[in-house]
XYZ file of C-alpha atoms in Angstrom:
89
model
C -16.225 -16.140 15.170
C -13.619 -16.005 12.448
C -13.658 -15.420 8.794
C -11.897 -17.981 6.627
C -10.982 -16.912 3.068
C -10.094 -19.433 0.387
C -8.349 -18.215 -2.768
C -10.019 -19.905 -5.730
C -8.004 -18.368 -8.608
C -5.364 -15.707 -9.290
C -4.566 -14.087 -12.619
C -3.206 -10.849 -13.981
C -5.035 -8.673 -16.488
C -5.199 -5.165 -17.835
C -7.520 -2.901 -15.815
C -9.696 -2.206 -18.853
C -10.245 -5.933 -19.414
C -12.421 -6.131 -16.293
C -15.816 -7.552 -17.186
C -19.166 -6.185 -16.021
C -19.648 -9.233 -13.769
C -16.157 -8.845 -12.304
C -16.862 -5.158 -11.572
C -20.079 -6.187 -9.757
C -18.145 -8.828 -7.807
C -15.738 -6.210 -6.361
C -18.502 -5.176 -4.009
C -20.365 -2.433 -5.896
C -23.637 -1.360 -4.377
C -26.788 -1.868 -6.390
C -29.879 0.366 -6.276
C -33.129 -0.675 -7.970
C -35.262 2.401 -8.870
C -38.325 3.042 -11.042
C -35.991 4.513 -13.687
C -33.582 1.536 -13.741
C -30.728 -0.188 -11.897
C -27.810 1.904 -10.764
C -24.349 1.010 -9.326
C -21.869 2.775 -7.043
C -18.793 1.942 -4.977
C -20.160 3.794 -1.916
C -23.563 3.042 -0.435
C -24.308 6.615 0.627
C -22.992 8.363 -2.544
C -24.919 11.361 -3.877
C -27.275 10.715 -6.763
C -24.815 12.002 -9.364
C -22.350 9.331 -8.445
C -24.582 6.343 -9.251
C -24.006 4.755 -12.666
C -26.125 2.661 -15.049
C -23.001 0.785 -16.130
C -21.210 -1.159 -13.345
C -17.880 -0.560 -15.122
C -18.412 3.213 -14.956
C -19.134 2.876 -11.274
C -15.941 0.799 -10.811
C -13.934 3.346 -12.840
C -15.205 6.215 -10.740
C -14.257 4.390 -7.532
C -10.840 3.580 -8.947
C -10.185 7.260 -9.726
C -11.190 8.267 -6.209
C -9.072 5.630 -4.406
C -6.090 5.128 -6.788
C -6.300 7.807 -9.435
C -3.479 9.980 -8.248
C -0.830 7.298 -8.422
C -2.427 5.077 -11.042
C -4.927 6.852 -13.252
C -7.576 4.705 -15.065
C -6.256 5.871 -18.460
C -2.876 4.137 -17.779
C -4.608 0.754 -17.969
C -2.256 -0.878 -15.531
C -1.742 -4.577 -15.057
C -3.716 -5.728 -12.021
C -4.053 -8.853 -9.911
C -7.471 -10.433 -10.075
C -8.255 -12.822 -7.229
C -11.394 -14.908 -6.868
C -12.079 -15.766 -3.207
C -14.621 -17.594 -1.152
C -15.309 -16.475 2.389
C -16.791 -18.513 5.183
C -17.628 -17.574 8.765
C -16.454 -20.043 11.360
C -17.118 -20.038 15.080
C-alpha cells in the first residue's frame, strides 16, 4: 500500500504565531490523566516533559530538535503546510 499526501494550504508565519490547535496538529501526543490533560512531542517522555499547554510542548520539542541552529526566542519565519494523507493499495 502507498500513502498519498495532498497539500491543502501553504503559508508562512512567525514561529510564535502558531496557535494551540496548530501545535496539536503537528503530531503532539496527548495523555489524559486524573489531574488533567498533558501534551508532549515524544510518546515515551519522562513525566517532567509533559505539558498542560500544547504550545509549551511544541516549544520544548522545537528546542530539542532545532534549538541549536534556530532557538525558539529568535521567532523565525516558518512554512506552515496543511496536508491530508490517504492510504492507497
